[in-house]
XYZ file of C-alpha atoms in Angstrom:
634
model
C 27.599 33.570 -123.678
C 24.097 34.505 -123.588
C 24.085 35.903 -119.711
C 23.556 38.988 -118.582
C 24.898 38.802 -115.487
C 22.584 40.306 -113.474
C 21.287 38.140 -110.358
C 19.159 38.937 -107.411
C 20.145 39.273 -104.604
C 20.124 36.267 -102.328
C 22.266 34.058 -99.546
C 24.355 31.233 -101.385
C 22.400 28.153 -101.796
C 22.586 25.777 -98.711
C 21.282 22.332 -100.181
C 21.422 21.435 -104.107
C 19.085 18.479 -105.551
C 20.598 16.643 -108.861
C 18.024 15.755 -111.303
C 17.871 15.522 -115.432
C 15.462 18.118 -115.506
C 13.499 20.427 -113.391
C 10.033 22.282 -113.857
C 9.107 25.217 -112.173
C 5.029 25.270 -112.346
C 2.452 23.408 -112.056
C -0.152 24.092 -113.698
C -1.656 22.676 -116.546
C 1.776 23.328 -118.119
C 4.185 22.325 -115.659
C 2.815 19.021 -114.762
C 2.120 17.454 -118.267
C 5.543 18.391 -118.676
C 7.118 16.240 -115.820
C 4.566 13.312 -115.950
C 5.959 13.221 -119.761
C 8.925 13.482 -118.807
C 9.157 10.867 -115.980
C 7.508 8.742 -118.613
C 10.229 8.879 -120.419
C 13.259 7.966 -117.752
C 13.912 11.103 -116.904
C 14.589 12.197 -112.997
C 12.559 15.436 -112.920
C 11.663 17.454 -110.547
C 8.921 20.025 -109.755
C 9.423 23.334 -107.981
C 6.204 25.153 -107.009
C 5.404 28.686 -105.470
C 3.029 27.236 -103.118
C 0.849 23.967 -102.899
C 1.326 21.424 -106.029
C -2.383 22.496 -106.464
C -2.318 26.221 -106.265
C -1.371 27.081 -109.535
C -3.103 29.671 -112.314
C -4.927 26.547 -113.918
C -7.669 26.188 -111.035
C -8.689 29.372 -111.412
C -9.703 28.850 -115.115
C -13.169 28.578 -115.220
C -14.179 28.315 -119.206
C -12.946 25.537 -120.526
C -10.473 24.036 -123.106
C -11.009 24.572 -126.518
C -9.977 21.895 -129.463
C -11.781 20.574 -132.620
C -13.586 18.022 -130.888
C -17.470 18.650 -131.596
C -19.404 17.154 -135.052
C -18.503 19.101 -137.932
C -15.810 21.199 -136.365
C -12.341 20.890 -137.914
C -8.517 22.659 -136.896
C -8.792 24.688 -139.574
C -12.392 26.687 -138.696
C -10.297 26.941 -135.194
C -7.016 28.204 -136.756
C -9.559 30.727 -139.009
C -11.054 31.892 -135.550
C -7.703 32.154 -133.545
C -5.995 34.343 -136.265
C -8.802 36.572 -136.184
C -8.543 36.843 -132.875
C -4.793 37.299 -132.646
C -5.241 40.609 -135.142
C -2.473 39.847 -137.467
C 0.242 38.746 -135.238
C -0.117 34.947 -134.682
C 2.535 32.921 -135.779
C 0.113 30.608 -138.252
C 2.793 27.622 -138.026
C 2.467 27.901 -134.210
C -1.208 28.310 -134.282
C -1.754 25.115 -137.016
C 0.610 22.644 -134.465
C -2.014 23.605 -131.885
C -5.175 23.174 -133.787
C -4.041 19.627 -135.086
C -2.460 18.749 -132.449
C -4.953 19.564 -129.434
C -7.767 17.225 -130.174
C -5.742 14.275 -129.500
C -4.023 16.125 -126.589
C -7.185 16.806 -124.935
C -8.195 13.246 -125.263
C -5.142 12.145 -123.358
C -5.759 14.567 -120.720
C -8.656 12.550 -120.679
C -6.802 9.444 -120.075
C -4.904 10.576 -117.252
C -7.862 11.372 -115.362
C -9.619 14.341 -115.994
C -13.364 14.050 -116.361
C -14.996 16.491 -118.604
C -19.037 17.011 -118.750
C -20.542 14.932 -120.799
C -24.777 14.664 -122.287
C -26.450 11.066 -121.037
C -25.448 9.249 -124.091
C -21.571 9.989 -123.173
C -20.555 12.664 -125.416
C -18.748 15.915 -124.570
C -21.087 18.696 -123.774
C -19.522 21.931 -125.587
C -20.371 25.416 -125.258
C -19.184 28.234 -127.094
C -17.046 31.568 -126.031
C -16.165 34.598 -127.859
C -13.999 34.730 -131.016
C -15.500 30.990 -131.708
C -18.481 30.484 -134.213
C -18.318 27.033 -133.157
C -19.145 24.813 -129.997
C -15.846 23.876 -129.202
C -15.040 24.358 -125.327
C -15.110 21.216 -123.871
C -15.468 21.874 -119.698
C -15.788 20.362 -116.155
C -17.889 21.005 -113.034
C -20.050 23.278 -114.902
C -17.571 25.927 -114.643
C -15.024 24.303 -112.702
C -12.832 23.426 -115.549
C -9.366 24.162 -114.363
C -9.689 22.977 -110.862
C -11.402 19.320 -112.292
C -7.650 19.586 -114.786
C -5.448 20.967 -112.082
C -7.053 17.165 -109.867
C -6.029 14.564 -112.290
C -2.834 16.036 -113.019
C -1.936 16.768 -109.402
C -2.978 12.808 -108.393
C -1.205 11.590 -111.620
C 2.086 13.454 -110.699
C 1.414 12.176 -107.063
C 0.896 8.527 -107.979
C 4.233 8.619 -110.359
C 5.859 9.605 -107.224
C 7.693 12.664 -108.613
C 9.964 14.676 -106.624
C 7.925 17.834 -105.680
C 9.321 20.689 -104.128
C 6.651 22.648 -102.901
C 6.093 26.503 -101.174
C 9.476 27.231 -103.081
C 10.180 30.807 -104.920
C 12.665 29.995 -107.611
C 15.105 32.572 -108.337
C 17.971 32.755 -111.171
C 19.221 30.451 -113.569
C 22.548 28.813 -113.170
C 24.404 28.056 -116.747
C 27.710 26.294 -116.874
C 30.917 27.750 -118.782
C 29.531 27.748 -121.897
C 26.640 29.535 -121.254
C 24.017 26.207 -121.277
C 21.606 25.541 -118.558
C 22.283 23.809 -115.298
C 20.032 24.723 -112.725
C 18.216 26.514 -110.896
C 18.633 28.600 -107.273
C 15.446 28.771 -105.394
C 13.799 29.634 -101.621
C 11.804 27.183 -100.062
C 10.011 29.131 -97.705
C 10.713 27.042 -94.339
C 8.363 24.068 -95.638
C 9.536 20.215 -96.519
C 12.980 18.851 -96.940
C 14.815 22.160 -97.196
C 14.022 25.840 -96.689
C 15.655 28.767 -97.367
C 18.322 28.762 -100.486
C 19.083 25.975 -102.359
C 19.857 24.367 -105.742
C 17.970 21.997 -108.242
C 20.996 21.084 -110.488
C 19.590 19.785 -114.070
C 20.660 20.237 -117.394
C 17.207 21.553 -118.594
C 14.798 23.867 -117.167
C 11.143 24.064 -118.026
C 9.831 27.627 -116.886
C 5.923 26.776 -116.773
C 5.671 29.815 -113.756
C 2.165 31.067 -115.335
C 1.356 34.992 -115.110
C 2.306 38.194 -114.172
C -1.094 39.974 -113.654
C -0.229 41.230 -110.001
C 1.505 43.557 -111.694
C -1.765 45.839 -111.890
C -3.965 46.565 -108.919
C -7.163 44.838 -109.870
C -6.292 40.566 -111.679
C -8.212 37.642 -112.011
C -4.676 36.254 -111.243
C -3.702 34.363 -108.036
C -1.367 36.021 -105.910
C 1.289 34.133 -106.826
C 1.426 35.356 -110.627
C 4.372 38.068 -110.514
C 6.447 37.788 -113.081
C 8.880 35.119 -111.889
C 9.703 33.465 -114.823
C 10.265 35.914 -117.116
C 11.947 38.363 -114.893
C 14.584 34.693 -114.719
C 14.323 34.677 -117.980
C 15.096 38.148 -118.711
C 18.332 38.527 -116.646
C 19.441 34.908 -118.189
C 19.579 36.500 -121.629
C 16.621 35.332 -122.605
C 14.323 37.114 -125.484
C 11.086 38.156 -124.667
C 7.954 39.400 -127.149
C 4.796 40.669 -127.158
C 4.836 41.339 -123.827
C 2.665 45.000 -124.359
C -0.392 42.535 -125.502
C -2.054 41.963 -121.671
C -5.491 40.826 -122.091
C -8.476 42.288 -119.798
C -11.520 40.206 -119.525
C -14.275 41.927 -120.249
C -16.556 40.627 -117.308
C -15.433 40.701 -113.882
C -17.257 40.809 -110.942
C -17.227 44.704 -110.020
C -16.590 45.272 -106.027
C -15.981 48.531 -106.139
C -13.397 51.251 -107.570
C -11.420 51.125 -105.170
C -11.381 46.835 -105.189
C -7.836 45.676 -105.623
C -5.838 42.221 -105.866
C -7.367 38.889 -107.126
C -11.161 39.430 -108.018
C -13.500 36.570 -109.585
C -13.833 36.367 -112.723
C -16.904 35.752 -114.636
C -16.770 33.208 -117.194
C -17.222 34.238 -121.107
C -18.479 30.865 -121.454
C -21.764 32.977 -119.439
C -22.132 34.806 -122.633
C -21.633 31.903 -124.297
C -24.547 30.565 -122.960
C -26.745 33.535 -123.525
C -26.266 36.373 -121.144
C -26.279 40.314 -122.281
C -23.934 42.574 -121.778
C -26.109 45.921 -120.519
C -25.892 49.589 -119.347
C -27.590 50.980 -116.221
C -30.863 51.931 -118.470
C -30.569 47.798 -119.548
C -29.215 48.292 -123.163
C -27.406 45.932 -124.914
C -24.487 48.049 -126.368
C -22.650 45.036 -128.243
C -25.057 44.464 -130.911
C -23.718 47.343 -133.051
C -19.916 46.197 -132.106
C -19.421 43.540 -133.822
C -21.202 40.832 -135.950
C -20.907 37.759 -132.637
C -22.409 40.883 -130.152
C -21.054 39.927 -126.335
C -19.422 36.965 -128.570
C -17.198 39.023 -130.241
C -13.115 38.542 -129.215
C -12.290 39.682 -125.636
C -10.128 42.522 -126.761
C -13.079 44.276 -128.553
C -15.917 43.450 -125.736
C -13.434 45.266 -122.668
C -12.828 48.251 -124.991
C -16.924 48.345 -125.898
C -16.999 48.071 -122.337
C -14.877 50.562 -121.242
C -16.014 53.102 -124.165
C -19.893 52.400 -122.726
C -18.515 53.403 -118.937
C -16.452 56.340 -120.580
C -20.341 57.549 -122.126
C -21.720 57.157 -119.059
C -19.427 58.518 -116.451
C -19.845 54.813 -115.032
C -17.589 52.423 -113.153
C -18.742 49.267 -114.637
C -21.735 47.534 -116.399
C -23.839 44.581 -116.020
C -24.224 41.055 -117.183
C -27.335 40.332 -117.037
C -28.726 36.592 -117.387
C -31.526 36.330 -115.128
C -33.071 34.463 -117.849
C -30.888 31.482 -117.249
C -33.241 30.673 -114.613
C -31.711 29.006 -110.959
C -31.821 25.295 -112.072
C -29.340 26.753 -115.057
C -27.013 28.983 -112.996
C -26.890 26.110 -110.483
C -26.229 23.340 -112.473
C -24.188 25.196 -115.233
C -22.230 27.668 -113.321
C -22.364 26.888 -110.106
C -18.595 28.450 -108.982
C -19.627 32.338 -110.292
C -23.182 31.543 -108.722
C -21.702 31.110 -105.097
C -18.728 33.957 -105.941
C -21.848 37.048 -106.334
C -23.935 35.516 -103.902
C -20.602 35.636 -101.291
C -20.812 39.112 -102.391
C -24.135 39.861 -102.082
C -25.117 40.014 -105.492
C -28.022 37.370 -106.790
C -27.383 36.050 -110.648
C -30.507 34.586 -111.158
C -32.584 37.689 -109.803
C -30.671 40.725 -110.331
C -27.778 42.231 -113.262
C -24.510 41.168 -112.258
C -22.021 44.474 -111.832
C -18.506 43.957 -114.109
C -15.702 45.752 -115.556
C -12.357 44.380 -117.477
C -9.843 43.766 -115.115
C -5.878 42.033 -115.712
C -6.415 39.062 -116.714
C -4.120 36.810 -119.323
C -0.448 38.101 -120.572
C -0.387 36.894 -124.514
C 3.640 37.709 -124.868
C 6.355 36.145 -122.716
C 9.715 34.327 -122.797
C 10.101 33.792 -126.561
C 10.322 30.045 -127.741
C 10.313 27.697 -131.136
C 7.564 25.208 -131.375
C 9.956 22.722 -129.029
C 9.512 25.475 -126.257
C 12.909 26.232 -126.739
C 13.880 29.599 -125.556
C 17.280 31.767 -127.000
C 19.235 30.464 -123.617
C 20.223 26.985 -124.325
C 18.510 24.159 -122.105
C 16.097 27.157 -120.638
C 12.408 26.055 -121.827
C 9.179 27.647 -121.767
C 5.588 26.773 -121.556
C 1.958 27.872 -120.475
C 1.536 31.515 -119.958
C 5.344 32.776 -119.127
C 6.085 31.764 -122.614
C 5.178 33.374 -126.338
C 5.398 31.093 -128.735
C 3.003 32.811 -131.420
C -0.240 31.492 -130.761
C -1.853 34.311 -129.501
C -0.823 37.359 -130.903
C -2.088 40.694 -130.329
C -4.903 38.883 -128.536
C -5.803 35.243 -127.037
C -8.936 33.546 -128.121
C -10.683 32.327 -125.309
C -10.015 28.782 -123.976
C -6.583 28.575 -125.960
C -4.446 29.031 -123.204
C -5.043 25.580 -121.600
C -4.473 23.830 -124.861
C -1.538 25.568 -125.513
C -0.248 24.825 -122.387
C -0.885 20.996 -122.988
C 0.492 21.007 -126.739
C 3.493 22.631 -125.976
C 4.549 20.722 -122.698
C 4.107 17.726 -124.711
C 6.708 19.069 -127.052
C 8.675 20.122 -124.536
C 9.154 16.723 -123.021
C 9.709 15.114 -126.723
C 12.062 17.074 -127.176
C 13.542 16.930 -123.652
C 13.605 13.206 -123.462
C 15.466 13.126 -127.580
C 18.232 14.738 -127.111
C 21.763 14.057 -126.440
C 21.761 13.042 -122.501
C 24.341 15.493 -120.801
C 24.819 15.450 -116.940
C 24.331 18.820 -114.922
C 27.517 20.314 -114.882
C 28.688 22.487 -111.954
C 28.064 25.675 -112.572
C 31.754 27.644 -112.707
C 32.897 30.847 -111.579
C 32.870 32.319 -115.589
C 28.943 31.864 -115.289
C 28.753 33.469 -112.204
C 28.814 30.361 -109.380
C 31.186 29.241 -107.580
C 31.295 26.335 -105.599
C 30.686 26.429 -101.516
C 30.961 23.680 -99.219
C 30.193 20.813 -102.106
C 26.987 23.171 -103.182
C 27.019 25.638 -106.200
C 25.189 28.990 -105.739
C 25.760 32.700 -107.167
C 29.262 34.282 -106.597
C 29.077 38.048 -107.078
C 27.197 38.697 -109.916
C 28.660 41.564 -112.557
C 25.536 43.465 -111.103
C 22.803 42.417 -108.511
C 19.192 43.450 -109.660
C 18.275 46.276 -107.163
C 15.988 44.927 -104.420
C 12.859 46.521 -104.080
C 10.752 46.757 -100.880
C 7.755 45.033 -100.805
C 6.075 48.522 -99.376
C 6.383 49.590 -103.438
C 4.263 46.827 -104.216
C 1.269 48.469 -104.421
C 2.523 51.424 -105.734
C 3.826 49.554 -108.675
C 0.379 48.107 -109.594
C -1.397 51.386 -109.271
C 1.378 53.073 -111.600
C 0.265 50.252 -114.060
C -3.305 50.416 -113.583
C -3.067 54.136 -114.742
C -0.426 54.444 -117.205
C -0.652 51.102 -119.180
C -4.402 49.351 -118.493
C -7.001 48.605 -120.893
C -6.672 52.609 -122.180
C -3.105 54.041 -122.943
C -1.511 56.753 -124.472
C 1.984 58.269 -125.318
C 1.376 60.168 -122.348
C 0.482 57.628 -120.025
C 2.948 55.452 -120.878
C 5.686 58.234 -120.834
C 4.635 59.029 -117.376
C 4.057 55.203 -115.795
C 7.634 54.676 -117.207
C 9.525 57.822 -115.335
C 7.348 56.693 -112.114
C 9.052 52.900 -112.317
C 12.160 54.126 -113.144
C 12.071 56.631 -110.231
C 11.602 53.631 -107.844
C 14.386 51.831 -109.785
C 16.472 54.833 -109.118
C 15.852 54.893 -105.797
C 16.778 51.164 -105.167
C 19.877 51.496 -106.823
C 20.613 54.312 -104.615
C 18.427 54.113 -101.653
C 20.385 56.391 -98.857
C 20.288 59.608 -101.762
C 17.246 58.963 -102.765
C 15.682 59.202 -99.304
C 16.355 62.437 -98.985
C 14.860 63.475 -102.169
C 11.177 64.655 -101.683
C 9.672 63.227 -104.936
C 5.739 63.912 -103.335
C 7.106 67.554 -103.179
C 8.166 68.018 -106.611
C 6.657 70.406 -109.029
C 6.620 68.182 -112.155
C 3.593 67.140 -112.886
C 4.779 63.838 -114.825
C 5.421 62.794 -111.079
C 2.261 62.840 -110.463
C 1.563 59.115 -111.300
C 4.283 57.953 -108.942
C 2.395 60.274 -105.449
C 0.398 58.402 -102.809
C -3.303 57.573 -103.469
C -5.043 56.311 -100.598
C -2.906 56.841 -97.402
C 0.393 55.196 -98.664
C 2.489 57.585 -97.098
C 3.919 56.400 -93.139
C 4.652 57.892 -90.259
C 8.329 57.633 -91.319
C 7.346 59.208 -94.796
C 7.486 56.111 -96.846
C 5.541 57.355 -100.023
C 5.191 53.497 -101.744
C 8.075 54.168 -104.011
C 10.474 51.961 -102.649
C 12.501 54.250 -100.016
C 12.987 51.730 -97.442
C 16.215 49.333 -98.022
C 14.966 46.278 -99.108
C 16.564 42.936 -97.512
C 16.372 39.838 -99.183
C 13.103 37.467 -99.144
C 10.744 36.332 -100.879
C 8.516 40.010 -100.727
C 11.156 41.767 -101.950
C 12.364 39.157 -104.771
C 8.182 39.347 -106.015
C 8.127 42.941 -105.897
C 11.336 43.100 -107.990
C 10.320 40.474 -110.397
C 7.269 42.658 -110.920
C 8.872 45.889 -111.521
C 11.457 44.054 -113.932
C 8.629 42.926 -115.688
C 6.491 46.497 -115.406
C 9.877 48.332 -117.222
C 9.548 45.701 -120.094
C 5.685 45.769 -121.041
C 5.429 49.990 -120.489
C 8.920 49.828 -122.807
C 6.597 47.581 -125.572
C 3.798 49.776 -125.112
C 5.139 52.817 -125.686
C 7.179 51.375 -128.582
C 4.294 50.208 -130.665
C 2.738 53.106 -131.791
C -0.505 51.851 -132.869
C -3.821 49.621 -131.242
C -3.974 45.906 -132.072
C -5.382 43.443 -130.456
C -5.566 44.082 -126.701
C -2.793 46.787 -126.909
C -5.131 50.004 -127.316
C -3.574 53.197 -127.145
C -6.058 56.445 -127.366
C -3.715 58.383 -129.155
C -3.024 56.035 -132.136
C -6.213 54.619 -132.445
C -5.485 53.114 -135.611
C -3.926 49.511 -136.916
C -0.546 49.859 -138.242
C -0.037 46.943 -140.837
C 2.612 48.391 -143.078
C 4.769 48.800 -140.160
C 3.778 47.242 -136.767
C 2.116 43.846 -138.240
C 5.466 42.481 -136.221
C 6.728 41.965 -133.081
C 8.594 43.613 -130.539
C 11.605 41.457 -128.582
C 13.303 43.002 -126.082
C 16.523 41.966 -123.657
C 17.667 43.160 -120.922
C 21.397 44.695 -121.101
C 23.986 44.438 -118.435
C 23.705 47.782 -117.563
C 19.863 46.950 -116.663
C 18.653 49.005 -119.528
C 16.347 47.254 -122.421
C 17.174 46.362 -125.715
C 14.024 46.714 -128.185
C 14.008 45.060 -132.024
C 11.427 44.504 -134.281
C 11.041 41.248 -136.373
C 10.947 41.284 -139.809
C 7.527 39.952 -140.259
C 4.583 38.582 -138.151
C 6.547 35.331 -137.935
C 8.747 34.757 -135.457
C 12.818 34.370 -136.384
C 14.346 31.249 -135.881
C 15.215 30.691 -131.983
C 18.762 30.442 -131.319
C 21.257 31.002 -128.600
C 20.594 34.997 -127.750
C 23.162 37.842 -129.233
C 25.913 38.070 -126.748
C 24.693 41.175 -124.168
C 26.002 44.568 -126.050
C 25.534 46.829 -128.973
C 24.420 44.472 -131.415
C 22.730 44.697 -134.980
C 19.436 41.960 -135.285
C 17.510 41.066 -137.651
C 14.422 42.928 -139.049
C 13.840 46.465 -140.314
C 15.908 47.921 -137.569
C 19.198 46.974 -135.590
C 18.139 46.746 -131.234
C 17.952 49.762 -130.081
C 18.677 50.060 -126.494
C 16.430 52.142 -124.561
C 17.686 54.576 -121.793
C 16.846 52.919 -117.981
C 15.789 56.781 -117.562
C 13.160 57.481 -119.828
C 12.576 60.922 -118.447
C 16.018 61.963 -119.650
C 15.815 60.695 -123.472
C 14.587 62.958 -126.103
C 11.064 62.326 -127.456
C 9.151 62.953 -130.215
C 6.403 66.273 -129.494
């Protein structure tokens, strides 16, 4: 069995949908997925957080990158994304991408999406850091995303897939033997259904994008909070590298105090020509690195970040007032009308950024099929990890990785052995109510956690585990989350407790910033008793997740990539050029093993839930829900 038993809490499903497979996403990921998969005979069905067209892909403004320009091959762009990736990409993963994206991107083509192109017809291809070649094919200028997320959303439309849409999804249902069957999910009172229900399906492609929300300032949507790997996670499933969370170097600055989804301005800006400067107008990246702003995005937030550090400044400036206003407007006309919304004037003045959440490089760990350790349970897009990335993403990977992969996926979806969705039984944890399945009592429910700790969450993470992080910080973000966790699990005791009064200073993290405290005393660590709903399902999704990446972080005691921790400042070859994967136990606590190598292991059914030995230089080691508690190193 490869559950953990641990569920959310939520009313039995009311309504249950049969299909052959369902997809939850849809982005870029999601929906090559089912169009591939309906291509193939195979009833699918898409579940979506909100509209069919409000997924992370949209937002991406770049482009897509693949070997498609004169003289450019799949090897000079598996050379450039193992550089990026610091050691940690898995190069088999990496070389199916390379090879396999070109023609990818030219079907993309075919189902619709219209890239920019010179007068005689060929692509027009910029370049973006980590890449010493023109190889980012875009759309719009810099509407890339949105011009993908178009033709995929009218292709899915025009195959007439069933779409359920505005619908959170919420566990994983697995029949006795511990294989997929389903999904439970909350449509939230639009369409067909609302409220609980069932999409019964024998396979079950997580394509549920990010989890930036989980700090206080993202280029993510609201929607990205973790969903699918928190499912993930409490189905058994292995996740890795989830301490690698890119920042993008250049977003638009608003403020310090500017929280939630801010815009992002495109690397393919630098790409183009624009200068990364201080206040006095120097250009700090020449003597960073040999590409300058070009250089990989890991290196250009912490040049960034150092510079502000120098300075005693809150941000920096891009400055490409040289692009003229026939360039910004024709090239980049999306970031263009973003700073002038916000008063700010690209093509006469500096434009104000600072690195802010932007891509997570780990996830759900999968084989190059997008298999996961659960059996049936897929991943794909940026929930997953299938080695690509490593310690860092090289820009404009992430949509061709999501198109790659979901290809795969649906291969290998629509080859194997046909087997119908079986009803879920009372071993896995369902049991069967009025003809529908749903979740009996779980062996534990996942502690609810008021949406009112939502904030204080992201702030925790913001502080402890941002672009900058230390034993210290780490330490101290982790005893803050696991105080709210605490406090869920026991929510009547832990009201009483006076954690803003305490005299430990590791608390600290965890007390009210700006006016979180009520008039009831509600401090933003999660005092109130949660009730189920969709704000209290995200909010626990994003602390499941939070545990997990501050857990990595403070395992990995070295900086890599986009994992940069002030205290070991140093790469760790001999014994960190690995990964971490980590499970979550039945008693809620994590389990944390290092791979042998940079390459992942072999993905089969997960280690059945328990003291276990793995493979690799160590056995999993579980790691104490109460971090504060456990001995530590001085």
């Amino acid at each position: 069995m490869t559950g953990t038993g641990i569920r959310l809490t939520a009313p039995a499903p009311g309504w249950a949908i049969e299909a052959d497979v369902v997809v939850v996403g849809s982005g870029v990921a999601g929906l090559t997925t089912a169009l591939r998969c309906t291509a193939a005979g195979l009833r699918t069905v898409v579940v979506t957080k909100a509209r069919l067209d409000d997924g992370s892909t949209r937002w991406a403004q770049g482009g897509i990158a693949a070997a498609l320009g004169e003289g450019d091959t799949p090897e000079q762009h598996l050379a450039d994304t193992l550089v990026a990736g610091v050691g940690l990409c898995d190069e088999e993963a990496v070389r199916t991408l390379v090879s396999e994206g070109p023609a990818a991107v030219r079907r993309l083509i075919g189902t619709g999406a219209h890239f920019d192109t010179s007068a005689t017809g060929e692509l027009q291809l910029t370049r973006e850091g980590g890449h010493h070649r023109r190889r980012i094919a875009h759309a719009g200028g810099d509407a890339t995303g949105a011009e993908i997320s178009r033709a995929l959303v009218e292709a899915v439309r025009t195959a007439s897939l069933r779409i359920v849409e505005n619908a959170l999804v919420l566990d994983l249902l697995t029949d006795e033997h511990g294989r997929t069957s389903g999904v439970t999910l909350h449509v939230m009172g639009e369409g067909q259904h609302d409220g609980v229900g069932a999409v019964h399906a024998p396979a079950v492609v997580l394509a549920t994008g990010g989890m930036g929300q989980v700090f206080s300032a993202t280029t993510n949507p609201a929607v990205s909070t973790g969903d699918g790997v928190a499912l993930a996670l409490r189905a058994g499933a292995e996740v890795s590298d989830l301490e690698f969370v890119q920042f993008h170097p250049t977003v638009l600055f608003l403020g310090a105090g500017a929280e939630g989804q801010l815009p992002l301005v495109s690397e393919a800006v630098r790409g183009e020509g624009a200068h990364l400067v201080d206040a006095d107008g120097v250009r700090f990246m020449l003597d960073q690195h040999e590409l300058a702003e070009l250089a990989p995005r890991d290196i250009v937030a912490k040049a960034i970040t150092r510079r502000m550090g120098e300075q005693g400044a809150d941000h920096m400036y891009l400055d490409a007032r040289h692009f003229g206003a026939r360039m910004w407007e024709s090239r980049f006309p999306t970031i263009l009308a973003a700073c002038r919304s916000h008063g700010i004037d690209p093509v006469t003045e500096p434009i104000p950024v600072a690195p802010a959440a932007h891509y997570a490089s780990g996830g759900v760990r999968t084989d190059l099929r997008g298999r996961t350790t659960v059996p049936g349970l897929y991943a794909c897009g940026e929930v997953a990890c299938t080695g690509v990335h490593g310690a860092n993403r090289l820009a404009s990977n992430s949509l061709l990785e999501g198109l790659v992969f979901a290809e795969r996926i649906a291969a290998d979806i629509a080859t194997a052995p046909r087997r119908p969705a079986e009803q879920p039984s009372p071993e896995a944890g369902v049991t069967p109510e009025a003809g529908v399945t749903g979740p009996a009592p779980a062996t534990s429910l996942l502690p609810l956690i008021a949406p009112e700790a939502r904030t204080g969450i992201q702030r925790i993470m913001s502080e402890g585990a941002g672009v900058l992080r230390s034993a210290q910080s780490l330490r101290t973000a982790g005893e803050a989350l696991e105080t709210i966790f605490r406090r869920a699990l026991q929510p009547d005791t832990a009201r009483s407790q006076d954690i803003a009064g305490s005299e430990d200073d590791s608390q600290d993290i965890a007390r009210p910033r700006n006016g979180l405290g009520g008039p009831d005393g509600f401090n933003g660590l999660g005092d109130k008793a949660a009730v189920p709903g969709v704000e209290s399902w995200e909010t626990s999704n994003l602390l499941c997740v939070a545990r997990v990446l501050v857990a990595a972080a403070l395992e990995r005691e070295e900086t890599r990539g986009s994992h940069w921790r002030e205290d070991r400042p140093e790469r760790d070859d001999t014994d960190w050029r690995r990964h971490l994967v980590v499970r979550l136990m039945p008693d809620r606590g994590l389990a944390i093993r290092r791979t042998e190598t940079a390459a992942f292991p072999p993905v089969s059914p997960a280690p059945a839930p328990g003291p276990v030995s793995a493979a690799g230089p160590a056995p999993a080691r579980p790691v104490s829900p109460h971090p504060a508690d456990a001995p530590r190193e001085p």
